Amino acid sequence: MPPSILRHRSAAATDSPQSPPSATGTPTTPDSRTEPVRAKVTRRSAVGAVAAAAVDSVAPSKSPTAYTAPTIANPVTQRPLPQKLTKPAVTEAPAAGTVDRAYAPRTAVSAPTTTTAATTRAVATATTAAAPSAALHLARRASWGATPSLVAEITAQGTTAWIDAQLNPSALPDTTVDALVAEQWPILRSKIWGVRDKYYPNSTGDAGYAIIQSYLARAIWSKRQLLEVMVDFWTNHLVVAGPWGDAWDSIHRYHVDVIRRYALGRYSDMLVAAAKHPAMLQQLDNAYSTKRSPNENFGRELLELHTVGVDGGYLESDIRRSALILTGMGIDFETGEYLWRDMHHYRGKLSLLGWTNDNASPAGTPVVDSYLNHLARHPKTARRIATKLAVRFVSDTPPATLVDRLAQVYLANDTRIAPVLKALLTSAEFAASAGQKTKRPLENIVSTARVLGAAPGADTPAWLNDLLWMAQTAGQAPMGWPAPNGYPDVAGAWAGAGTTLATWNFHMYQTWTANDTNVTKVRYPSLRTLLPTTAPATYGAYVDALSKRLIQVPLPSAKRDAVCAFLDRTATSTLNPNDAALGWRLPYVVALILDSPEFATR
């Protein structure tokens, strides 16, 4: 993606009568529809009128508290050899009272969920548009972006039938995307040892970039949209960073064998699979944890982030016990594959959060499995998972009554996620929550590509890298969150001017690209196809038609009038066949509508 996008966008905002620059940054020759300079409303001022609420929301009085990663001792730091070699003492479980008195309880590290005044204004403004239909509301929440075809599909099937079909993705043919992934990213089929062997003695980001690109491709084009939404959800719950990092050789298999495999299955199965996967063992340092030198990182995050939560009732000494239970799980440092080591596993009776085990054998895999399954089925874990799902699908501050019901469904169905989603998406609280969620930057970028109809082309991976570059600029590169708690999913965390400007720039870049017939990385339908074959008679009807196609509802009248003013017209002005609004100015108008709070509403 050209780094001059910002410069081009600023130039476009002056509303020059020239044709816009092409996607490569080279100005094109004005066409016969070029109009003289008469505009008094620039795109920049129009954005201010159309997206006033979004502008308000990007300047909160306080920024979210930054996450401070815990300091982790290096488990392999060399120590001087003793004068006389003696058998090292096995670490004993510490006395609870001694340890717990020495530590204050750890506070939550998740993003703040308080709703600021700016956020309230943004949500209120976004909901001044026509109330969405049930099909549109479901499409916005249960996919990576509503499109006319998806809304029509849900309407034809009925919301409940569509949800049922999405919760059984194996029965939904997705041959086009499956073939694309198989063709473009064959490394995803490689075993961990195969990646290591191929790139020996170096490391690589190839596997990480392949899983990220395929992740984006499926989000844009898959017919299994609810599955892809849940893949994103779990990616930000059981976090392994990519494309580079300690899991450079295994992150692709982690996503295939853990996240995608169990995204709609039992959480207990996913938790066990994640805990034993080399990617997670590397990410949270358990690969180096032994009975003589236990590393508490994984033991802590397992409790705080993956299961019961920071308010789960455990003590500081329980974190030590959690770490001791997990000793023995490691990797083969030659192949990179999972390896259990008897000699590293701590033995001795351990108890925490209602779980007890004599733990007498060095072959401790059954002990670890028992512990993980206990945590997955803990009532606090049920409530934590239910809360996070309600925040994702309903609102930044979901009703406690809904969370309670979802937690009960989770426990009643032995941690199965599909019944929880069915209960959530068919709830009265979900139906009443329109306008209460805002798209995160990555979702905004992906939904733009979806609504403009981008299709795989001659160099799809290169185009997906363009999307990745813009997502990084906006602050949400897939799998790029540096902390183990995943990207926040509340509006206040993304209320920044840089994030907003980056998504607006992407809208302009995409509409320029869609209007450039020389672009072959992917294929776009002509922007003119966003309008009826017979052009609308007035500028008001023109804006309404584009709005209905892009956001599936008309813009509120004040915002429609602002777009018309950007074009030096009123809503009642006649739209002539040779007007620039149907020619070189069309990409700017499309981008302007995509800049609106209505499009930013999940």
Coordinates of C-alpha atoms in Angstrom, one line a residue:
M1 CA 0.0 0.0 0.0
P2 CA 1.5 3.4 -0.9
P3 CA 2.6 5.5 2.1
S4 CA 1.2 8.6 0.4
I5 CA -2.4 7.8 1.1
L6 CA -2.6 10.4 3.7
R7 CA -1.2 13.0 1.4
H8 CA -3.6 12.0 -1.4
R9 CA -6.5 12.1 1.0
S10 CA -5.7 15.6 2.2
A11 CA -5.5 16.7 -1.4
A12 CA -8.8 15.1 -2.2
A13 CA -10.3 17.0 0.7
T14 CA -9.7 20.3 -1.1
D15 CA -12.4 19.3 -3.6
S16 CA -10.2 20.1 -6.7
P17 CA -11.9 19.7 -10.0
Q18 CA -9.1 17.4 -11.1
S19 CA -9.7 13.6 -11.3
P20 CA -8.6 11.9 -8.1
P21 CA -5.2 10.3 -7.9
S22 CA -5.1 6.6 -8.8
A23 CA -4.4 4.0 -6.2
T24 CA -0.8 4.1 -7.1
G25 CA -0.6 7.9 -6.3
T26 CA -0.4 9.2 -9.9
P27 CA -3.0 11.8 -10.9
T28 CA -5.2 10.8 -13.8
T29 CA -6.4 13.0 -16.6
P30 CA -9.6 14.8 -15.9
D31 CA -12.6 13.3 -17.7
S32 CA -15.2 15.1 -19.7
R33 CA -17.4 15.4 -16.7
T34 CA -15.0 17.6 -14.8
E35 CA -16.9 20.5 -13.3
P36 CA -15.5 24.0 -12.6
V37 CA -14.4 24.9 -9.1
R38 CA -17.6 26.0 -7.3
A39 CA -17.6 23.9 -4.2
K40 CA -17.8 25.7 -0.9
V41 CA -18.1 22.5 1.1
T42 CA -15.0 20.3 1.1
R43 CA -14.9 16.6 1.9
R44 CA -13.2 17.5 5.2
S45 CA -16.0 19.8 6.3
A46 CA -18.6 17.3 5.1
V47 CA -17.0 14.6 7.1
G48 CA -17.3 16.9 10.1
A49 CA -21.0 17.3 9.4
V50 CA -21.8 13.7 8.5
A51 CA -19.6 12.1 11.3
A52 CA -19.8 14.7 14.1
A53 CA -20.6 12.1 16.6
A54 CA -17.6 10.0 15.6
V55 CA -15.4 13.0 15.9
D56 CA -16.7 13.7 19.4
S57 CA -16.0 10.1 20.4
V58 CA -12.4 10.2 19.4
A59 CA -11.4 12.7 22.0
P60 CA -12.3 11.3 25.4
S61 CA -11.2 13.1 28.5
K62 CA -9.1 10.2 29.7
S63 CA -7.4 7.5 27.7
P64 CA -7.7 3.8 28.7
T65 CA -5.2 2.7 31.2
A66 CA -2.2 1.1 29.5
Y67 CA -1.6 -2.6 30.2
T68 CA 1.7 -3.2 32.0
A69 CA 3.0 -6.7 31.3
P70 CA 4.2 -8.7 34.3
T71 CA 7.9 -9.0 34.8
I72 CA 8.9 -12.6 34.1
A73 CA 12.1 -14.0 35.4
N74 CA 14.3 -15.7 32.8
P75 CA 14.0 -19.4 33.7
V76 CA 17.3 -20.2 32.0
T77 CA 19.5 -17.6 33.6
Q78 CA 22.8 -19.3 34.4
R79 CA 23.9 -19.5 38.0
P80 CA 27.4 -20.2 39.4
L81 CA 28.0 -23.9 40.0
P82 CA 28.1 -24.9 43.7
Q83 CA 31.4 -26.0 45.1
K84 CA 30.0 -29.4 45.8
L85 CA 27.2 -30.8 43.6
T86 CA 24.2 -31.7 45.7
K87 CA 20.8 -32.9 44.8
P88 CA 18.6 -29.8 44.3
A89 CA 15.7 -29.4 46.7
V90 CA 12.3 -29.9 45.2
T91 CA 10.1 -26.7 45.5
E92 CA 7.4 -27.2 48.1
A93 CA 4.0 -25.7 47.8
P94 CA 4.2 -22.5 49.9
A95 CA 2.1 -21.8 53.0
A96 CA -0.9 -19.8 51.9
G97 CA -0.8 -17.4 54.8
T98 CA 2.8 -16.4 54.3
V99 CA 2.5 -15.7 50.6
D100 CA -0.9 -14.2 50.6
R101 CA -0.1 -11.6 53.2
A102 CA 2.9 -10.5 51.1
Y103 CA 0.8 -9.7 48.0
A104 CA -2.1 -7.3 47.3
P105 CA -4.7 -8.8 45.0
R106 CA -3.9 -8.3 41.4
T107 CA -6.3 -5.8 39.6
A108 CA -7.9 -6.5 36.3
V109 CA -5.9 -5.7 33.2
S110 CA -8.8 -5.5 30.8
A111 CA -9.8 -2.2 29.1
P112 CA -12.2 0.0 31.1
T113 CA -15.8 -0.7 30.3
T114 CA -17.2 2.6 31.6
T115 CA -19.2 4.6 29.0
T116 CA -17.8 8.1 28.5
A117 CA -19.9 11.0 27.5
A118 CA -18.3 11.0 24.1
T119 CA -19.1 7.4 23.6
T120 CA -22.7 8.0 24.6
R121 CA -23.0 10.8 22.0
A122 CA -21.5 8.6 19.3
V123 CA -23.9 5.8 20.0
A124 CA -26.9 8.2 20.3
T125 CA -26.0 9.8 17.0
A126 CA -25.5 6.4 15.3
T127 CA -29.0 5.3 16.3
T128 CA -30.8 8.3 14.8
A129 CA -30.9 6.5 11.5
A130 CA -33.8 4.2 10.8
A131 CA -34.0 1.3 13.2
P132 CA -32.5 -1.8 11.5
S133 CA -34.6 -4.8 10.7
A134 CA -34.0 -8.0 12.7
A135 CA -32.1 -9.4 9.7
L136 CA -29.9 -6.4 9.4
H137 CA -29.2 -6.3 13.2
L138 CA -28.2 -10.0 13.2
A139 CA -26.0 -9.5 10.1
R140 CA -24.2 -6.6 11.7
R141 CA -23.5 -8.5 14.9
A142 CA -23.0 -12.1 13.8
S143 CA -20.8 -11.4 10.7
W144 CA -17.8 -9.4 9.7
G145 CA -20.0 -6.8 8.1
A146 CA -23.6 -6.7 6.7
T147 CA -24.0 -6.8 3.0
P148 CA -27.2 -6.7 0.9
S149 CA -26.8 -10.3 0.0
L150 CA -26.3 -11.4 3.6
V151 CA -29.3 -9.5 4.8
A152 CA -31.4 -11.0 2.0
E153 CA -30.2 -14.5 2.9
I154 CA -31.2 -14.0 6.6
T155 CA -34.5 -12.5 5.6
A156 CA -35.3 -15.5 3.4
Q157 CA -34.3 -18.1 5.9
G158 CA -35.5 -16.4 9.0
T159 CA -33.2 -15.3 11.8
T160 CA -33.5 -18.5 13.9
A161 CA -33.0 -20.8 10.9
W162 CA -29.9 -18.8 9.8
I163 CA -28.4 -18.9 13.3
D164 CA -29.0 -22.7 13.5
A165 CA -27.3 -23.1 10.1
Q166 CA -24.3 -21.0 11.1
L167 CA -23.9 -23.0 14.3
N168 CA -23.4 -26.1 12.2
P169 CA -20.6 -24.8 9.9
S170 CA -19.6 -28.3 8.7
A171 CA -22.9 -28.5 6.9
L172 CA -22.3 -25.1 5.1
P173 CA -20.4 -25.5 1.9
D174 CA -17.5 -23.0 1.7
T175 CA -15.6 -24.5 -1.2
T176 CA -14.5 -21.3 -2.8
V177 CA -12.7 -20.0 0.3
D178 CA -11.4 -23.4 1.3
A179 CA -9.9 -23.8 -2.2
L180 CA -8.4 -20.3 -2.0
V181 CA -6.8 -21.0 1.4
A182 CA -5.4 -24.3 0.2
E183 CA -3.9 -22.8 -2.9
Q184 CA -2.5 -19.6 -1.5
W185 CA -1.2 -20.7 1.9
P186 CA 0.1 -24.3 1.7
I187 CA 2.4 -23.8 4.7
L188 CA -0.8 -24.0 6.9
R189 CA -0.7 -27.7 6.3
S190 CA 2.8 -28.1 7.6
K191 CA 3.6 -29.7 10.9
I192 CA 5.6 -27.7 13.4
W193 CA 8.7 -29.8 12.8
G194 CA 8.3 -29.3 9.1
V195 CA 8.5 -25.5 9.5
R196 CA 11.5 -25.8 11.7
D197 CA 13.2 -28.2 9.3
K198 CA 12.5 -26.0 6.2
Y199 CA 13.9 -22.8 7.7
Y200 CA 16.7 -24.3 9.8
P201 CA 18.8 -22.7 11.3
N202 CA 16.7 -19.5 11.0
S203 CA 13.2 -18.5 12.2
T204 CA 10.5 -17.1 9.9
G205 CA 7.4 -15.1 9.9
D206 CA 6.0 -17.0 6.9
A207 CA 3.7 -19.3 8.9
G208 CA 2.4 -16.3 11.0
Y209 CA 1.8 -14.1 7.9
A210 CA 0.0 -17.1 6.2
I211 CA -2.4 -17.6 9.1
I212 CA -3.1 -13.9 9.3
Q213 CA -3.8 -13.5 5.6
S214 CA -6.0 -16.6 5.6
Y215 CA -7.8 -15.2 8.7
L216 CA -8.6 -12.0 6.8
A217 CA -9.6 -13.9 3.6
R218 CA -12.1 -16.1 5.6
A219 CA -13.4 -13.0 7.4
I220 CA -14.1 -11.3 4.1
W221 CA -15.4 -14.1 1.9
S222 CA -16.4 -17.1 4.0
K223 CA -20.1 -18.2 4.1
R224 CA -19.5 -19.4 7.7
Q225 CA -19.6 -15.9 9.1
L226 CA -20.5 -16.7 12.7
L227 CA -17.7 -19.2 12.9
E228 CA -15.2 -16.5 11.7
V229 CA -16.6 -14.1 14.3
M230 CA -16.0 -16.7 17.0
V231 CA -12.5 -17.4 15.7
D232 CA -11.7 -13.8 16.2
F233 CA -13.3 -13.9 19.7
W234 CA -11.2 -16.9 20.8
T235 CA -8.1 -15.5 19.2
N236 CA -8.5 -12.6 21.6
H237 CA -9.2 -14.8 24.6
L238 CA -6.5 -17.5 24.4
V239 CA -3.9 -15.1 23.0
V240 CA -0.9 -16.2 21.0
A241 CA 0.8 -13.3 19.2
G242 CA 1.9 -13.3 15.6
P243 CA 3.3 -13.3 13.0
W244 CA 6.7 -13.2 14.8
G245 CA 7.5 -14.2 18.4
D246 CA 8.3 -17.4 20.3
A247 CA 5.5 -19.2 18.5
W248 CA 6.8 -18.4 15.0
D249 CA 6.9 -22.1 14.1
S250 CA 3.6 -23.2 15.6
I251 CA 1.1 -20.3 15.5
H252 CA -0.4 -21.6 12.3
R253 CA -1.1 -25.1 13.8
Y254 CA -2.5 -23.4 17.0
H255 CA -5.1 -21.6 14.9
V256 CA -6.0 -24.6 12.8
D257 CA -5.9 -27.3 15.6
V258 CA -7.2 -25.3 18.5
I259 CA -9.0 -22.0 17.7
R260 CA -10.8 -23.0 14.5
R261 CA -11.4 -26.6 15.6
Y262 CA -13.1 -25.8 18.9
A263 CA -14.5 -22.3 18.2
L264 CA -18.1 -23.6 18.4
G265 CA -17.5 -26.7 20.5
R266 CA -16.8 -27.3 24.2
Y267 CA -14.7 -24.7 25.9
S268 CA -13.2 -27.4 28.1
D269 CA -11.8 -29.2 25.1
M270 CA -10.4 -25.9 23.7
L271 CA -8.8 -25.0 27.0
V272 CA -7.0 -28.4 27.3
A273 CA -5.9 -28.3 23.7
A274 CA -4.6 -24.7 24.1
A275 CA -2.7 -25.5 27.3
K276 CA -0.9 -28.4 25.7
H277 CA -0.1 -26.6 22.4
P278 CA 3.5 -25.6 21.8
A279 CA 2.4 -22.1 20.8
M280 CA 0.8 -21.4 24.1
L281 CA 3.6 -23.1 26.1
Q282 CA 6.0 -20.8 24.4
Q283 CA 3.8 -17.7 24.6
L284 CA 3.4 -18.0 28.4
D285 CA 6.8 -19.6 29.2
N286 CA 5.5 -23.0 30.5
A287 CA 7.9 -24.7 28.1
Y288 CA 10.6 -23.7 30.6
S289 CA 8.8 -24.3 33.8
T290 CA 10.0 -27.1 36.1
K291 CA 9.4 -28.4 39.6
R292 CA 12.7 -26.8 40.7
S293 CA 12.1 -23.6 38.8
P294 CA 8.4 -23.1 38.3
N295 CA 7.4 -20.2 36.0
E296 CA 4.2 -18.6 37.2
N297 CA 3.2 -16.8 34.0
F298 CA 1.0 -19.5 32.6
G299 CA -0.4 -20.5 35.9
R300 CA -1.5 -16.9 36.6
E301 CA -2.9 -16.1 33.2
L302 CA -4.8 -19.4 33.1
L303 CA -6.7 -18.2 36.2
E304 CA -6.9 -14.5 35.5
L305 CA -7.6 -14.5 31.8
H306 CA -8.6 -17.9 30.5
T307 CA -10.9 -19.1 33.2
V308 CA -12.3 -17.7 36.5
G309 CA -11.0 -14.1 36.1
V310 CA -9.2 -11.8 38.5
D311 CA -12.2 -11.8 40.8
G312 CA -12.4 -15.6 40.8
G313 CA -11.5 -16.0 44.5
Y314 CA -8.0 -17.4 44.2
L315 CA -5.1 -16.2 46.3
E316 CA -1.5 -15.4 45.4
S317 CA -0.4 -18.7 46.8
D318 CA -2.9 -20.4 44.4
I319 CA -1.0 -18.9 41.5
R320 CA 2.1 -20.8 42.7
R321 CA 0.1 -24.0 43.0
S322 CA -1.4 -23.5 39.5
A323 CA 2.1 -23.2 38.1
L324 CA 3.2 -26.4 40.0
I325 CA 0.3 -28.3 38.6
L326 CA 1.3 -27.4 35.0
T327 CA 5.0 -28.4 35.3
G328 CA 5.9 -31.2 33.0
M329 CA 4.1 -29.8 30.0
G330 CA 6.8 -28.7 27.6
I331 CA 8.1 -29.0 24.0
D332 CA 10.7 -31.0 22.2
F333 CA 13.3 -28.3 21.5
E334 CA 14.5 -30.1 18.4
T335 CA 11.1 -30.7 16.7
G336 CA 9.1 -28.0 18.5
E337 CA 6.3 -30.5 19.1
Y338 CA 4.5 -31.0 22.5
L339 CA 6.4 -33.2 25.0
W340 CA 5.5 -34.3 28.5
R341 CA 8.5 -34.6 30.8
D342 CA 8.0 -36.7 33.9
M343 CA 11.2 -35.4 35.6
H344 CA 10.0 -31.8 35.4
H345 CA 6.6 -32.4 37.0
Y346 CA 6.1 -31.4 40.6
R347 CA 4.6 -34.2 42.8
G348 CA 2.6 -33.7 46.0
K349 CA -0.9 -33.0 47.0
L350 CA -2.4 -29.7 45.7
S351 CA -5.7 -28.0 46.2
L352 CA -7.2 -24.7 44.9
L353 CA -10.7 -23.4 44.0
G354 CA -12.4 -26.6 45.1
W355 CA -10.1 -28.9 43.2
T356 CA -7.8 -31.4 45.0
N357 CA -5.5 -34.1 43.8
D358 CA -2.8 -36.2 45.4
N359 CA -0.6 -35.7 42.4
A360 CA 1.6 -38.6 43.4
S361 CA 2.8 -39.8 40.0
P362 CA 5.4 -38.1 37.7
A363 CA 3.2 -39.1 34.8
G364 CA 1.0 -36.1 35.6
T365 CA -1.0 -35.6 32.4
P366 CA -4.3 -36.9 34.0
V367 CA -3.7 -34.4 36.9
V368 CA -3.3 -31.5 34.5
D369 CA -6.3 -32.5 32.5
S370 CA -8.4 -32.8 35.6
Y371 CA -7.3 -29.3 36.8
L372 CA -8.1 -27.7 33.4
N373 CA -11.5 -29.3 33.1
H374 CA -12.3 -28.2 36.7
L375 CA -11.5 -24.6 35.8
A376 CA -13.4 -24.8 32.5
R377 CA -16.5 -25.9 34.4
H378 CA -16.2 -23.5 37.3
P379 CA -19.1 -21.1 37.8
K380 CA -16.8 -18.1 37.7
T381 CA -15.5 -19.3 34.4
A382 CA -19.0 -19.6 33.1
R383 CA -19.8 -16.1 34.1
R384 CA -16.6 -14.7 32.6
I385 CA -17.2 -16.4 29.2
A386 CA -20.8 -15.3 29.3
T387 CA -19.8 -11.7 30.1
K388 CA -17.3 -11.6 27.3
L389 CA -19.8 -13.0 24.8
A390 CA -22.4 -10.5 25.9
V391 CA -20.0 -7.6 25.5
R392 CA -19.1 -8.9 22.0
F393 CA -22.7 -9.3 20.8
V394 CA -24.9 -7.0 22.9
S395 CA -23.3 -4.0 24.5
D396 CA -20.2 -2.7 26.3
T397 CA -22.2 -3.0 29.6
P398 CA -24.5 -6.0 29.1
P399 CA -27.4 -6.6 31.5
A400 CA -26.5 -8.8 34.4
T401 CA -29.7 -10.8 34.0
L402 CA -28.6 -11.8 30.5
V403 CA -25.1 -12.7 31.7
D404 CA -26.6 -14.9 34.5
R405 CA -28.8 -16.8 32.0
L406 CA -25.9 -17.3 29.6
A407 CA -23.7 -18.6 32.4
Q408 CA -26.4 -21.1 33.3
V409 CA -26.7 -22.3 29.7
Y410 CA -22.9 -22.7 29.5
L411 CA -22.9 -24.9 32.7
A412 CA -26.0 -26.9 31.7
N413 CA -24.5 -27.8 28.3
D414 CA -21.1 -28.8 29.7
T415 CA -19.3 -25.8 28.4
R416 CA -20.6 -26.1 24.8
I417 CA -20.5 -22.7 23.1
A418 CA -23.1 -23.2 20.4
P419 CA -26.1 -23.4 22.9
V420 CA -24.8 -20.2 24.6
L421 CA -24.7 -18.4 21.3
K422 CA -28.2 -19.6 20.3
A423 CA -29.5 -18.3 23.7
L424 CA -27.7 -15.0 23.3
L425 CA -28.7 -14.3 19.6
T426 CA -32.3 -15.1 20.2
S427 CA -32.6 -13.2 23.5
A428 CA -34.8 -10.1 24.0
E429 CA -31.7 -8.2 25.2
F430 CA -29.9 -8.9 21.9
A431 CA -33.0 -7.7 19.9
A432 CA -33.1 -4.5 21.9
S433 CA -29.4 -3.7 21.6
A434 CA -29.3 -2.1 18.1
G435 CA -26.9 0.8 18.0
Q436 CA -25.1 -0.2 21.2
K437 CA -21.9 -1.6 19.7
T438 CA -19.2 0.0 17.6
K439 CA -16.9 -1.7 15.1
R440 CA -13.3 -2.1 16.0
P441 CA -10.8 -0.9 13.4
L442 CA -10.2 -4.3 11.9
E443 CA -13.9 -5.0 11.6
N444 CA -14.4 -1.6 9.9
I445 CA -11.7 -2.4 7.4
V446 CA -13.0 -5.9 6.6
S447 CA -16.6 -4.8 6.4
T448 CA -15.6 -2.1 3.9
A449 CA -14.0 -4.7 1.6
R450 CA -17.2 -6.9 2.0
V451 CA -19.7 -4.1 1.2
L452 CA -17.7 -2.9 -1.8
G453 CA -17.7 -6.4 -3.2
A454 CA -14.0 -7.1 -3.4
A455 CA -13.2 -10.6 -4.8
P456 CA -10.0 -12.6 -5.0
G457 CA -7.8 -11.6 -7.9
A458 CA -4.4 -12.1 -9.4
D459 CA -2.4 -11.4 -6.2
T460 CA -4.8 -11.7 -3.3
P461 CA -2.1 -12.2 -0.6
A462 CA -0.5 -8.8 -1.6
W463 CA -3.9 -7.1 -1.3
L464 CA -4.5 -8.7 2.1
N465 CA -1.1 -7.4 3.2
D466 CA -2.4 -3.9 2.3
L467 CA -5.3 -4.5 4.6
L468 CA -2.9 -5.7 7.3
W469 CA -0.8 -2.5 6.9
M470 CA -3.9 -0.4 7.4
A471 CA -5.0 -2.4 10.4
Q472 CA -1.6 -1.9 11.9
T473 CA -1.9 1.8 11.3
A474 CA -5.3 1.9 13.0
G475 CA -3.9 0.0 15.9
Q476 CA -5.5 -3.5 15.4
A477 CA -3.3 -5.8 13.4
P478 CA -4.7 -9.3 13.6
M479 CA -2.9 -11.2 16.5
G480 CA -0.8 -8.1 17.1
W481 CA -2.0 -7.2 20.7
P482 CA 1.1 -7.3 22.9
A483 CA -0.6 -8.3 26.1
P484 CA -2.2 -11.7 27.0
N485 CA -5.7 -10.2 27.5
G486 CA -6.5 -9.6 23.8
Y487 CA -7.8 -6.6 22.0
P488 CA -10.5 -4.7 24.0
D489 CA -14.0 -4.8 22.6
V490 CA -15.5 -1.6 24.0
A491 CA -15.9 1.7 22.2
G492 CA -13.9 3.8 24.6
A493 CA -10.7 1.8 23.9
W494 CA -10.8 2.8 20.3
A495 CA -11.9 6.5 20.7
G496 CA -8.8 8.0 19.3
A497 CA -8.2 10.5 16.4
G498 CA -5.5 8.3 14.9
T499 CA -7.7 5.2 14.8
T500 CA -10.6 7.2 13.2
L501 CA -8.4 8.9 10.6
A502 CA -6.8 5.5 9.7
T503 CA -10.2 3.9 9.0
W504 CA -11.3 7.0 7.0
N505 CA -8.1 6.8 5.0
F506 CA -8.8 3.2 4.3
H507 CA -12.3 4.0 3.0
M508 CA -10.8 6.5 0.5
Y509 CA -8.1 4.1 -0.5
Q510 CA -10.6 1.3 -1.1
T511 CA -12.9 3.5 -3.2
W512 CA -10.0 4.8 -5.3
T513 CA -8.8 1.2 -5.8
A514 CA -12.3 0.0 -6.7
N515 CA -12.5 2.8 -9.3
D516 CA -9.1 2.0 -10.8
T517 CA -9.5 -0.5 -13.7
N518 CA -5.8 -1.2 -13.7
V519 CA -6.0 -2.9 -10.2
T520 CA -5.7 -6.6 -10.5
K521 CA -4.6 -7.8 -7.0
V522 CA -8.3 -8.3 -6.4
R523 CA -11.4 -7.6 -8.4
Y524 CA -14.1 -5.0 -7.7
P525 CA -17.4 -4.3 -9.3
S526 CA -17.7 -0.8 -10.7
L527 CA -18.8 1.7 -8.1
R528 CA -21.5 2.7 -10.5
T529 CA -23.2 -0.6 -9.7
L530 CA -23.8 0.6 -6.2
L531 CA -26.6 2.7 -7.7
P532 CA -29.7 1.6 -9.6
T533 CA -29.3 1.2 -13.4
T534 CA -31.5 4.2 -13.8
A535 CA -29.9 7.0 -11.9
P536 CA -31.9 8.7 -9.2
A537 CA -33.6 11.9 -10.2
T538 CA -32.4 14.1 -7.3
Y539 CA -29.3 14.4 -5.2
G540 CA -31.2 13.4 -2.1
A541 CA -32.4 10.2 -3.8
Y542 CA -28.8 9.6 -5.0
V543 CA -27.5 9.8 -1.4
D544 CA -30.3 7.7 -0.1
A545 CA -29.7 5.0 -2.8
L546 CA -26.0 4.8 -1.9
S547 CA -26.7 4.7 1.8
K548 CA -29.2 1.9 1.4
R549 CA -26.6 -0.1 -0.6
L550 CA -23.7 0.6 1.8
I551 CA -25.3 0.7 5.2
Q552 CA -28.7 -0.9 4.3
V553 CA -30.6 2.1 5.8
P554 CA -30.9 5.7 4.6
L555 CA -28.7 8.3 6.4
P556 CA -30.6 10.7 8.7
S557 CA -31.8 13.7 6.8
A558 CA -29.2 16.1 8.3
K559 CA -26.4 13.9 7.2
R560 CA -27.9 13.3 3.8
D561 CA -28.1 17.1 3.3
A562 CA -24.5 17.4 4.4
V563 CA -23.4 15.0 1.7
C564 CA -25.4 17.0 -0.8
A565 CA -23.8 20.2 0.3
F566 CA -20.4 18.6 -0.2
L567 CA -21.5 18.2 -3.9
D568 CA -22.7 21.8 -4.0
R569 CA -26.3 20.7 -4.2
T570 CA -29.4 20.4 -2.1
A571 CA -31.5 17.2 -1.6
T572 CA -34.0 18.5 -4.2
S573 CA -31.4 19.4 -6.9
T574 CA -31.8 17.5 -10.1
L575 CA -29.1 14.8 -10.8
N576 CA -28.1 15.0 -14.4
P577 CA -26.5 12.0 -16.3
N578 CA -23.2 13.9 -16.9
D579 CA -22.8 15.2 -13.3
A580 CA -19.5 14.5 -11.6
A581 CA -21.4 12.8 -8.8
L582 CA -21.9 9.9 -11.2
G583 CA -18.3 10.1 -12.4
W584 CA -15.0 11.1 -10.8
R585 CA -16.6 12.3 -7.5
L586 CA -18.5 9.0 -6.9
P587 CA -15.5 7.5 -4.9
Y588 CA -15.5 10.5 -2.6
V589 CA -19.2 10.2 -1.9
V590 CA -19.0 6.5 -1.2
A591 CA -16.0 7.0 1.2
L592 CA -17.9 9.9 2.9
I593 CA -20.9 7.6 3.6
L594 CA -18.5 4.9 4.9
D595 CA -17.0 7.5 7.2
S596 CA -20.4 7.9 8.9
P597 CA -21.2 6.7 12.5
E598 CA -23.9 4.6 10.9
F599 CA -21.4 2.5 9.0
A600 CA -19.2 2.3 12.2
T601 CA -22.1 0.8 14.1
R602 CA -21.9 -3.0 14.7

